[in-house]
Tab-separated table of C-alpha atoms in Angstrom:
chain	number	residue	atom	x	y	z
A	1	MET	CA	-0.109	-0.132	-0.061
A	2	ARG	CA	1.611	3.035	-0.968
A	3	GLU	CA	-0.151	6.341	0.132
A	4	THR	CA	0.645	9.858	-1.049
A	5	PRO	CA	1.782	11.941	1.941
A	6	LEU	CA	0.294	14.797	3.028
A	7	SER	CA	1.724	18.199	2.827
A	8	ASN	CA	2.730	19.699	6.044
A	9	CYS	CA	0.262	22.877	5.288
A	10	GLU	CA	-2.641	20.450	4.891
A	11	ARG	CA	-1.891	18.449	7.698
A	12	ALA	CA	-1.618	21.594	9.939
A	13	PHE	CA	-4.966	22.879	8.507
A	14	LEU	CA	-6.767	19.590	9.341
A	15	LEU	CA	-5.257	19.265	12.947
A	16	GLN	CA	-6.195	23.090	13.141
A	17	ALA	CA	-9.970	22.541	12.106
A	18	ILE	CA	-10.325	19.451	14.238
A	19	SER	CA	-9.053	21.390	17.596
A	20	GLU	CA	-11.539	23.833	16.408
A	21	ARG	CA	-14.437	21.213	16.435
A	22	LYS	CA	-14.954	21.593	12.713
A	23	ARG	CA	-14.620	18.890	9.911
A	24	LEU	CA	-14.101	19.592	6.285
A	25	ASP	CA	-17.870	18.124	5.296
A	26	GLY	CA	-19.626	20.183	7.671
A	27	ARG	CA	-20.171	17.093	10.179
A	28	GLU	CA	-20.517	17.454	13.730
A	29	THR	CA	-18.067	15.367	16.105
A	30	TYR	CA	-20.332	12.281	16.435
A	31	ASP	CA	-22.377	12.579	13.053
A	32	TYR	CA	-21.815	9.675	10.395
A	33	ARG	CA	-22.019	10.252	6.906
A	34	ASN	CA	-25.080	9.164	4.678
A	35	ILE	CA	-25.608	5.374	4.666
A	36	LYS	CA	-27.246	3.957	1.611
A	37	ILE	CA	-28.107	0.261	0.998
A	38	THR	CA	-29.176	-1.119	-2.301
A	39	PHE	CA	-29.741	-4.991	-3.080
A	40	GLY	CA	-29.446	-6.467	-6.522
A	41	THR	CA	-31.613	-8.453	-8.714
A	42	GLU	CA	-30.160	-11.648	-6.886
A	43	TYR	CA	-30.213	-12.905	-3.527
A	44	GLY	CA	-27.322	-11.905	-1.325
A	45	CYS	CA	-25.978	-8.890	-3.742
A	46	CYS	CA	-26.020	-5.357	-2.334
A	47	ILE	CA	-23.847	-2.220	-2.413
A	48	VAL	CA	-23.479	0.203	0.700
A	49	GLU	CA	-22.260	3.688	0.046
A	50	LEU	CA	-21.033	5.527	2.959
A	51	GLY	CA	-20.489	8.779	2.144
A	52	LYS	CA	-18.504	8.069	-0.904
A	53	THR	CA	-16.991	4.766	0.352
A	54	ARG	CA	-18.390	2.084	-1.937
A	55	VAL	CA	-18.510	-1.454	-0.789
A	56	LEU	CA	-19.908	-4.251	-3.003
A	57	GLY	CA	-21.214	-7.624	-0.892
A	58	GLN	CA	-21.885	-10.821	-2.586
A	59	VAL	CA	-22.894	-14.177	-0.710
A	60	SER	CA	-22.574	-17.546	-2.209
A	61	CYS	CA	-22.765	-21.297	-0.935
A	62	GLU	CA	-21.932	-24.713	-2.086
A	63	LEU	CA	-22.044	-28.255	-0.296
A	64	VAL	CA	-18.543	-29.224	1.106
A	65	ALA	CA	-17.343	-31.714	3.786
A	66	PRO	CA	-17.201	-30.536	7.488
A	67	LYS	CA	-14.649	-30.188	9.538
A	68	MET	CA	-13.656	-32.955	11.537
A	69	ASN	CA	-13.828	-31.871	14.934
A	70	ARG	CA	-17.261	-29.871	14.351
A	71	PRO	CA	-19.176	-32.444	11.806
A	72	THR	CA	-22.536	-30.657	12.376
A	73	GLU	CA	-21.593	-27.084	11.602
A	74	GLY	CA	-21.433	-25.516	8.498
A	75	LEU	CA	-18.691	-22.945	7.503
A	76	ILE	CA	-18.253	-19.140	6.739
A	77	PHE	CA	-15.582	-17.591	4.806
A	78	PHE	CA	-14.828	-13.894	4.297
A	79	ASN	CA	-12.806	-12.303	1.691
A	80	LEU	CA	-12.085	-8.665	1.199
A	81	GLU	CA	-10.304	-7.196	-1.983
A	82	LEU	CA	-8.753	-3.826	-2.110
A	83	THR	CA	-8.141	-3.066	-5.676
A	84	ALA	CA	-6.286	-0.203	-7.524
A	85	MET	CA	-9.921	0.829	-8.808
A	86	ALA	CA	-11.096	2.097	-4.990
A	87	SER	CA	-7.580	4.090	-4.710
A	88	PRO	CA	-4.184	4.241	-6.309
A	89	SER	CA	-2.626	3.464	-3.061
A	90	PHE	CA	-3.746	-0.153	-3.239
A	91	GLU	CA	-2.116	-2.726	-5.423
A	92	ALA	CA	-3.873	-5.130	-7.297
A	93	GLY	CA	-2.799	-8.969	-6.761
A	94	ARG	CA	-0.939	-8.335	-3.230
A	95	SER	CA	-2.424	-8.988	0.322
A	96	SER	CA	-1.029	-6.218	2.183
A	97	GLU	CA	-1.168	-5.575	5.956
A	98	LEU	CA	-4.304	-3.626	5.979
A	99	VAL	CA	-6.153	-6.488	3.760
A	100	VAL	CA	-5.185	-9.157	6.693
A	101	LYS	CA	-6.077	-7.095	9.257
A	102	LEU	CA	-9.226	-5.981	7.921
A	103	ASN	CA	-10.388	-9.734	7.412
A	104	ARG	CA	-9.487	-10.819	10.787
A	105	LEU	CA	-11.454	-7.754	12.227
A	106	LEU	CA	-14.629	-9.254	10.040
A	107	GLU	CA	-14.005	-12.669	11.019
A	108	ARG	CA	-14.266	-11.922	14.831
A	109	CYS	CA	-16.968	-9.352	14.516
A	110	LEU	CA	-19.079	-12.046	12.396
A	111	ARG	CA	-18.118	-15.372	12.687
A	112	ASN	CA	-16.565	-15.695	16.140
A	113	SER	CA	-19.788	-13.645	17.540
A	114	LYS	CA	-21.945	-16.752	16.536
A	115	CYS	CA	-24.629	-14.051	14.685
A	116	ILE	CA	-25.182	-17.120	12.207
A	117	ASP	CA	-26.593	-20.296	13.405
A	118	THR	CA	-23.770	-22.706	11.760
A	119	GLU	CA	-25.726	-25.931	12.591
A	120	SER	CA	-28.707	-25.010	10.651
A	121	LEU	CA	-26.189	-25.353	7.828
A	122	CYS	CA	-25.673	-28.959	8.087
A	123	VAL	CA	-27.143	-31.599	5.624
A	124	GLN	CA	-25.606	-34.660	6.739
A	125	ALA	CA	-23.778	-34.937	9.830
A	126	GLY	CA	-19.850	-35.676	8.892
A	127	GLU	CA	-20.905	-35.889	5.154
A	128	LYS	CA	-22.174	-32.508	3.546
A	129	VAL	CA	-22.410	-28.706	4.873
A	130	TRP	CA	-23.193	-25.566	3.501
A	131	GLN	CA	-20.179	-23.419	3.085
A	132	ILE	CA	-21.284	-19.660	2.877
A	133	ARG	CA	-18.718	-17.384	1.307
A	134	VAL	CA	-19.213	-13.531	1.703
A	135	ASP	CA	-17.047	-11.599	-1.107
A	136	LEU	CA	-16.548	-8.116	-0.723
A	137	HIS	CA	-15.128	-5.544	-2.995
A	138	LEU	CA	-14.104	-1.980	-2.191
A	139	LEU	CA	-15.354	0.177	-5.057
A	140	ASN	CA	-13.801	3.236	-3.930
A	141	HIS	CA	-12.353	4.447	-1.002
A	142	GLU	CA	-13.004	7.726	0.919
A	143	GLY	CA	-12.168	6.632	4.267
A	144	ASN	CA	-13.569	4.124	7.295
A	145	ILE	CA	-13.528	0.896	5.127
A	146	ILE	CA	-14.174	-1.371	8.169
A	147	ASP	CA	-18.078	0.025	8.716
A	148	ALA	CA	-18.692	0.079	5.402
A	149	THR	CA	-17.523	-3.648	4.914
A	150	SER	CA	-19.391	-4.677	8.061
A	151	ILE	CA	-22.713	-3.050	7.104
A	152	ALA	CA	-22.029	-5.029	3.688
A	153	ALA	CA	-21.374	-8.033	4.971
A	154	ILE	CA	-24.207	-8.327	7.456
A	155	ALA	CA	-27.024	-6.769	4.840
A	156	ALA	CA	-25.848	-9.262	2.212
A	157	LEU	CA	-25.917	-12.321	4.767
A	158	CYS	CA	-29.781	-11.240	5.739
A	159	HIS	CA	-30.711	-10.871	2.055
A	160	PHE	CA	-29.189	-14.236	1.096
A	161	ARG	CA	-31.150	-17.224	0.257
A	162	ARG	CA	-29.726	-20.944	-0.077
A	163	PRO	CA	-31.457	-23.644	-2.111
A	164	ASP	CA	-33.706	-25.981	-0.425
A	165	VAL	CA	-32.556	-29.569	-0.066
A	166	SER	CA	-34.199	-32.976	0.744
A	167	VAL	CA	-32.199	-36.210	2.030
A	168	GLN	CA	-33.651	-39.632	1.454
A	169	GLY	CA	-31.156	-42.153	2.878
A	170	GLU	CA	-27.771	-41.260	1.371
A	171	GLU	CA	-28.937	-39.185	-1.767
A	172	VAL	CA	-29.111	-35.420	-1.178
A	173	THR	CA	-31.246	-33.570	-3.973
A	174	VAL	CA	-30.676	-29.797	-4.102
A	175	TYR	CA	-33.538	-27.908	-5.805
A	176	SER	CA	-33.547	-24.741	-7.999
A	177	LEU	CA	-35.318	-21.593	-7.320
A	178	GLU	CA	-37.734	-22.474	-9.377
A	179	GLU	CA	-38.596	-25.866	-8.047
A	180	ARG	CA	-38.862	-24.331	-4.442
A	181	GLU	CA	-38.717	-21.370	-2.601
A	182	PRO	CA	-34.986	-20.769	-1.232
A	183	VAL	CA	-34.436	-20.721	2.598
A	184	PRO	CA	-32.809	-17.577	4.287
A	185	LEU	CA	-30.180	-18.129	6.876
A	186	SER	CA	-30.779	-18.019	10.317
A	187	ILE	CA	-29.112	-15.123	11.826
A	188	HIS	CA	-29.439	-14.202	15.668
A	189	HIS	CA	-28.350	-11.121	15.733
A	190	MET	CA	-26.562	-8.408	13.835
A	191	PRO	CA	-23.088	-7.033	14.565
A	192	ILE	CA	-22.070	-3.769	13.279
A	193	CYS	CA	-18.498	-1.955	13.552
A	194	VAL	CA	-18.209	1.929	14.656
A	195	SER	CA	-14.807	3.350	14.384
A	196	PHE	CA	-13.493	6.204	16.441
A	197	ALA	CA	-10.477	8.377	15.399
A	198	PHE	CA	-8.398	10.022	18.208
A	199	PHE	CA	-6.174	13.002	17.480
A	200	GLN	CA	-3.541	14.633	19.513
A	201	GLN	CA	-2.872	11.451	22.177
A	202	GLY	CA	-6.814	11.077	22.744
A	203	THR	CA	-7.524	14.845	23.439
A	204	TYR	CA	-10.058	14.978	20.361
A	205	LEU	CA	-12.420	12.186	19.191
A	206	LEU	CA	-14.238	11.761	15.874
A	207	VAL	CA	-16.803	9.177	14.461
A	208	ASP	CA	-16.744	7.661	10.913
A	209	PRO	CA	-13.542	9.229	10.130
A	210	SER	CA	-12.696	10.327	6.398
A	211	GLU	CA	-9.757	9.416	4.430
A	212	ARG	CA	-7.999	12.651	4.931
A	213	GLU	CA	-8.832	12.332	8.748
A	214	GLU	CA	-7.550	8.837	8.773
A	215	ARG	CA	-4.028	10.307	7.699
A	216	VAL	CA	-3.412	12.549	10.646
A	217	MET	CA	-4.953	10.651	13.413
A	218	ASP	CA	-2.961	8.971	16.114
A	219	GLY	CA	-4.985	5.867	16.807
A	220	LEU	CA	-8.219	3.881	15.983
A	221	LEU	CA	-10.443	2.309	17.924
A	222	VAL	CA	-13.078	-0.159	16.426
A	223	ILE	CA	-16.108	-1.372	18.634
A	224	ALA	CA	-18.333	-4.097	17.057
A	225	MET	CA	-21.843	-4.066	18.764
A	226	ASN	CA	-25.270	-5.346	18.093
A	227	LYS	CA	-28.605	-3.396	18.809
A	228	HIS	CA	-28.864	-5.276	22.412
A	229	ARG	CA	-25.775	-3.463	23.416
A	230	GLU	CA	-23.639	-6.527	23.218
A	231	ILE	CA	-19.981	-5.852	22.279
A	232	CYS	CA	-18.849	-8.637	19.948
A	233	THR	CA	-15.308	-7.314	19.567
A	234	ILE	CA	-13.173	-4.580	20.217
A	235	GLN	CA	-9.726	-3.418	18.794
A	236	SER	CA	-7.476	-0.548	19.019
A	237	SER	CA	-4.688	0.256	16.755
A	238	GLY	CA	-2.075	2.839	16.431
A	239	GLY	CA	-0.467	2.337	19.903
A	240	ILE	CA	-2.259	5.136	21.657
A	241	MET	CA	-3.312	4.756	25.457
A	242	LEU	CA	-6.824	5.068	25.954
A	243	LEU	CA	-8.363	5.800	29.634
A	244	LYS	CA	-11.214	3.736	31.121
A	245	GLU	CA	-13.724	6.520	30.787
A	246	GLN	CA	-12.870	7.062	27.397
A	247	VAL	CA	-13.477	3.609	26.086
A	248	LEU	CA	-17.061	3.497	28.215
A	249	ARG	CA	-17.899	7.012	26.478
A	250	CYS	CA	-17.247	5.382	22.695
A	251	SER	CA	-19.344	2.316	23.817
A	252	LYS	CA	-22.144	4.477	24.746
A	253	ILE	CA	-21.829	6.290	21.439
A	254	ALA	CA	-21.576	2.973	19.359
A	255	GLY	CA	-24.921	1.741	20.709
A	256	VAL	CA	-26.876	4.353	19.447
A	257	LYS	CA	-25.101	4.198	16.242
A	258	VAL	CA	-25.553	0.829	15.864
A	259	ALA	CA	-29.190	0.969	16.390
A	260	GLU	CA	-29.901	3.520	13.936
A	261	ILE	CA	-27.876	1.367	11.389
A	262	THR	CA	-29.698	-1.768	12.487
A	263	GLU	CA	-32.837	0.068	11.606
A	264	LEU	CA	-31.876	1.173	8.175
A	265	ILE	CA	-30.895	-2.389	7.416
A	266	GLN	CA	-34.012	-3.749	8.324
A	267	LYS	CA	-36.060	-1.057	6.334
A	268	ALA	CA	-34.093	-1.580	3.320
A	269	LEU	CA	-34.775	-5.260	3.658
A	270	GLU	CA	-38.328	-4.833	4.252
A	271	ASN	CA	-38.643	-2.635	0.810
A	272	ASP	CA	-36.785	-5.125	-1.182
A	273	ARG	CA	-39.023	-7.913	0.079
A	274	LYS	CA	-42.250	-5.922	-0.895
A	275	ALA	CA	-40.891	-5.012	-4.377
A	276	ARG	CA	-40.416	-8.767	-4.835
A	277	LYS	CA	-43.646	-9.851	-3.666
A	278	GLU	CA	-45.701	-6.998	-5.360
A	279	GLY	CA	-43.881	-7.632	-8.529
A	280	GLY	CA	-42.535	-4.199	-8.759
A	281	LYS	CA	-38.989	-3.038	-10.021
A	282	PHE	CA	-35.903	-3.915	-8.085
A	283	GLY	CA	-32.019	-4.235	-8.406
A	284	PHE	CA	-29.282	-1.963	-8.814
A	285	ALA	CA	-30.624	-0.272	-12.099
A	286	GLU	CA	-33.905	0.880	-10.589
A	287	SER	CA	-32.012	2.417	-7.342
A	288	LEU	CA	-30.135	4.908	-9.669
A	289	PRO	CA	-31.540	8.268	-9.854
A	290	ASP	CA	-33.622	9.125	-12.781
A	291	GLN	CA	-31.504	12.079	-14.209
A	292	LYS	CA	-31.888	12.306	-18.153
A	293	ILE	CA	-29.179	14.509	-19.858
A	294	THR	CA	-30.474	15.995	-22.868
A	295	ALA	CA	-28.732	18.461	-25.613
A	296	LEU	CA	-31.674	21.071	-25.605
A	297	LYS	CA	-33.353	22.490	-22.427
A	298	PHE	CA	-36.833	24.341	-22.982
A	299	GLU	CA	-37.541	26.572	-20.244
A	300	LYS	CA	-41.102	28.609	-19.935
A	301	ILE	CA	-40.314	32.525	-19.575
A	302	PRO	CA	-43.069	34.602	-19.154
A	303	VAL	CA	-43.731	37.292	-21.949
A	304	ASP	CA	-45.482	40.200	-21.384
A	305	THR	CA	-47.986	40.424	-24.532
A	306	SER	CA	-50.065	43.287	-23.389
A	307	SER	CA	-48.352	46.237	-25.338
A	308	VAL	CA	-47.824	44.173	-28.577
A	309	GLY	CA	-50.252	46.090	-30.481
A	310	GLY	CA	-48.943	49.597	-29.461
A	311	LYS	CA	-45.314	48.332	-30.445
A	312	ALA	CA	-46.072	47.197	-33.757
A	313	GLU	CA	-47.827	50.241	-34.844
A	314	GLU	CA	-44.802	52.252	-34.098
A	315	ILE	CA	-42.832	49.842	-36.065
A	316	ILE	CA	-44.906	50.389	-39.045
A	317	ALA	CA	-44.814	53.885	-38.639
A	318	LYS	CA	-40.907	54.278	-38.698
A	319	SER	CA	-40.836	52.234	-41.703
A	320	GLU	CA	-40.570	53.279	-45.097
A	321	VAL	CA	-43.065	52.760	-47.560
A	322	PRO	CA	-42.184	50.687	-50.432
A	323	SER	CA	-42.496	51.935	-53.842
A	324	ASP	CA	-45.278	50.512	-56.180
A	325	ASP	CA	-43.052	50.039	-59.346
A	326	LEU	CA	-40.726	46.752	-58.131
A	327	ALA	CA	-38.523	45.108	-60.794
A	328	GLU	CA	-40.056	41.493	-61.168
A	329	PRO	CA	-37.498	38.692	-61.364
A	330	VAL	CA	-37.083	37.240	-65.195
A	331	VAL	CA	-36.817	33.472	-65.323
A	332	TRP	CA	-34.628	33.175	-68.531
A	333	ALA	CA	-34.215	29.186	-68.310
A	334	ALA	CA	-35.094	26.471	-66.114
A	335	GLY	CA	-33.074	26.603	-63.043
A	336	THR	CA	-31.937	30.259	-63.751
A	337	ALA	CA	-33.008	33.483	-62.386
A	338	GLN	CA	-32.324	37.276	-62.179
A	339	ILE	CA	-32.062	39.616	-59.381
A	340	GLY	CA	-32.381	43.156	-60.411
A	341	GLU	CA	-32.572	44.615	-63.836
A	342	GLY	CA	-29.426	43.024	-65.537
A	343	THR	CA	-29.357	41.965	-69.238
A	344	GLY	CA	-30.386	38.593	-70.956
A	345	ASN	CA	-28.567	35.665	-70.891
A	346	ALA	CA	-25.943	35.521	-73.678
A	347	TRP	CA	-24.391	31.987	-73.100
A	348	GLY	CA	-25.621	30.586	-76.488
A	349	GLU	CA	-24.218	33.445	-78.354
A	350	LEU	CA	-20.685	32.526	-77.024
A	351	GLU	CA	-19.619	30.182	-80.143
A	352	ASP	CA	-20.795	32.920	-82.812
A	353	SER	CA	-18.671	35.559	-81.159
A	354	GLU	CA	-15.470	33.513	-80.942
A	355	ASP	CA	-15.490	33.416	-84.851
A	356	ASP	CA	-15.868	37.161	-85.090
A	357	GLU	CA	-13.200	37.858	-82.864
A	358	ASP	CA	-10.838	35.885	-84.875
A	359	CYS	CA	-11.962	37.520	-87.985
A	360	GLU	CA	-11.799	41.056	-86.419
A	361	GLU	CA	-7.909	40.053	-85.179
A	362	ALA	CA	-7.102	39.156	-88.704
A	363	ALA	CA	-8.380	42.363	-90.140
A	364	SER	CA	-6.586	44.656	-87.636
A	365	VAL	CA	-3.341	43.685	-89.209
A	366	PRO	CA	-2.011	46.853	-91.421
A	367	GLU	CA	-1.890	46.079	-95.044
A	368	ASP	CA	2.050	47.197	-94.855
A	369	GLN	CA	2.895	44.785	-92.228
A	370	THR	CA	4.833	42.011	-93.729
A	371	VAL	CA	3.988	38.345	-92.722
A	372	ALA	CA	6.318	35.294	-93.393
A	373	ALA	CA	4.835	32.809	-95.852
A	374	GLY	CA	3.408	29.847	-94.099
A	375	THR	CA	3.009	31.677	-90.815
A	376	THR	CA	-0.388	30.618	-88.922
A	377	LYS	CA	-2.638	32.936	-86.689
A	378	LYS	CA	-1.528	31.169	-83.723
A	379	ALA	CA	2.110	32.141	-84.279
A	380	LEU	CA	1.207	35.604	-85.211
A	381	LYS	CA	-0.535	35.861	-81.735
A	382	GLU	CA	2.729	34.548	-80.022
A	383	ASP	CA	4.815	37.001	-81.737
A	384	ALA	CA	2.469	39.871	-80.382
A	385	ILE	CA	3.416	41.513	-77.156
A	386	MET	CA	0.389	42.488	-75.118
A	387	VAL	CA	0.954	45.497	-72.679
A	388	SER	CA	-1.761	46.045	-70.322
A	389	ASP	CA	-2.267	47.241	-66.846
A	390	SER	CA	-5.978	46.464	-66.774
A	391	GLU	CA	-9.187	45.686	-68.281
A	392	GLU	CA	-10.396	48.882	-68.975
A	393	GLU	CA	-7.223	50.514	-70.498
A	394	GLU	CA	-6.434	50.735	-74.098
A	395	VAL	CA	-4.661	47.515	-75.687
A	396	ILE	CA	-1.538	48.341	-77.532
A	397	VAL	CA	-0.236	45.530	-80.004
A	398	LEU	CA	3.303	45.567	-80.948
A	399	HIS	CA	4.545	43.615	-83.965
A	400	PRO	CA	8.055	42.925	-84.429
A	401	GLU	CA	9.709	44.349	-87.709
A	402	THR	CA	11.173	42.107	-90.251
A	403	LYS	CA	13.643	42.928	-93.190
A	404	SER	CA	12.507	40.116	-95.382
A	405	LYS	CA	10.321	41.144	-98.704
A	406	PRO	CA	6.839	41.190	-98.552
A	407	SER	CA	4.992	38.120	-99.305
A	408	VAL	CA	1.646	37.337	-100.099
A	409	PRO	CA	0.258	35.800	-96.888
A	410	GLU	CA	-1.865	32.653	-96.757
A	411	VAL	CA	-5.459	33.104	-96.215
A	412	SER	CA	-7.519	30.983	-93.599
A	413	THR	CA	-10.942	29.667	-94.263
A	414	LYS	CA	-12.120	32.298	-91.437
A	415	GLU	CA	-10.676	35.038	-93.341
A	416	LYS	CA	-12.370	33.984	-96.322
A	417	LYS	CA	-15.468	33.934	-94.729
A	418	PHE	CA	-15.044	37.406	-93.486
A	419	ASN	CA	-13.900	38.977	-96.995
A	420	LYS	CA	-17.155	37.461	-98.129
A	421	LYS	CA	-19.282	38.983	-95.583
A	422	SER	CA	-17.416	42.191	-95.819
A	423	LYS	CA	-18.044	42.686	-99.572
A	424	SER	CA	-22.058	41.743	-98.986
A	425	LYS	CA	-21.741	44.621	-96.416
A	426	LYS	CA	-20.378	47.162	-98.684
A	427	LYS	CA	-22.697	46.589	-101.836
């Protein structure tokens, strides 16, 4: 177990708050955190929440051979697991000193106190008995593990039902839950652990210490008691010396707390029994709070509509009256439209205009300009140098001078068409 040590400032702050009888979560000295007990769909499964400390308890059973010295008594086995999911300080797959200490304390609290009638677990003397296994998993560690695990263990045992059996000679028949109603365990009393943390050599006392309070405490006293005020076990750790008056005072406080927790467990068991009998909803999923997360949130905001008419008249009066002559949009082709005045669509005339532009370029060449024989119109364009700053300015075409003798240029087919058109226009 590797814990991150507290800083000196944080440790001094916690001790000063405790000396002023103040706690970080706002509780009083003898107050417990909120306890919530939830049962699963299967018998013997429950989750106990002590503040933010959460423990899952699961009870199972199987038929085994009894011990040789006690042939008519069943077996009870406890197993507590502290995984890294509960706290980064716990190491998975390794049994630390804390795990061994907590397991021994649970065994003394629940098994050695004879809270469960082990003789009722016998099926055949010396042959077969029921072995009850209680598995406890710490889901989240926020302090006071022993109290939360003891509540989860006794609540799961009270909720558990074992299969019914029948014995005919040497043949043992185990019935399923559908064939026969399961049988609950015989529990005489319900021992529950109550933890007390001492600070400054026993000067200050706190009930149900949190995880940070456990780091700065000097000693811990655990008292296991039932509602009849019978002490089942008591254990002190930390090497602190306690007076007789302090132990008696803690035992009186534990008697009050155990009675309240026992009543809470019985009430939770009764609610689960009623839900199963009436066919209602039960289990972990039904115990979750009904909180829906939505992307949109609509809120009803009161709107004053008394002066809507007056405001509308003011807006109309300030607005300008539109003119009657409005240019209607002209649709020239399917899928096209015109906004504003504009001009007609001239896309279809582009092909004809290209031929005319070529003819005009050919006509723009002066007569005295000499063109080499065999030179095409593309070569003429490449020889020309275009000087232009913008589209709106004049375009000056500079043609390179040649010293060759004038020759008759070849006339292309487009130029012939142009000559015919020009002659027809002159006539």
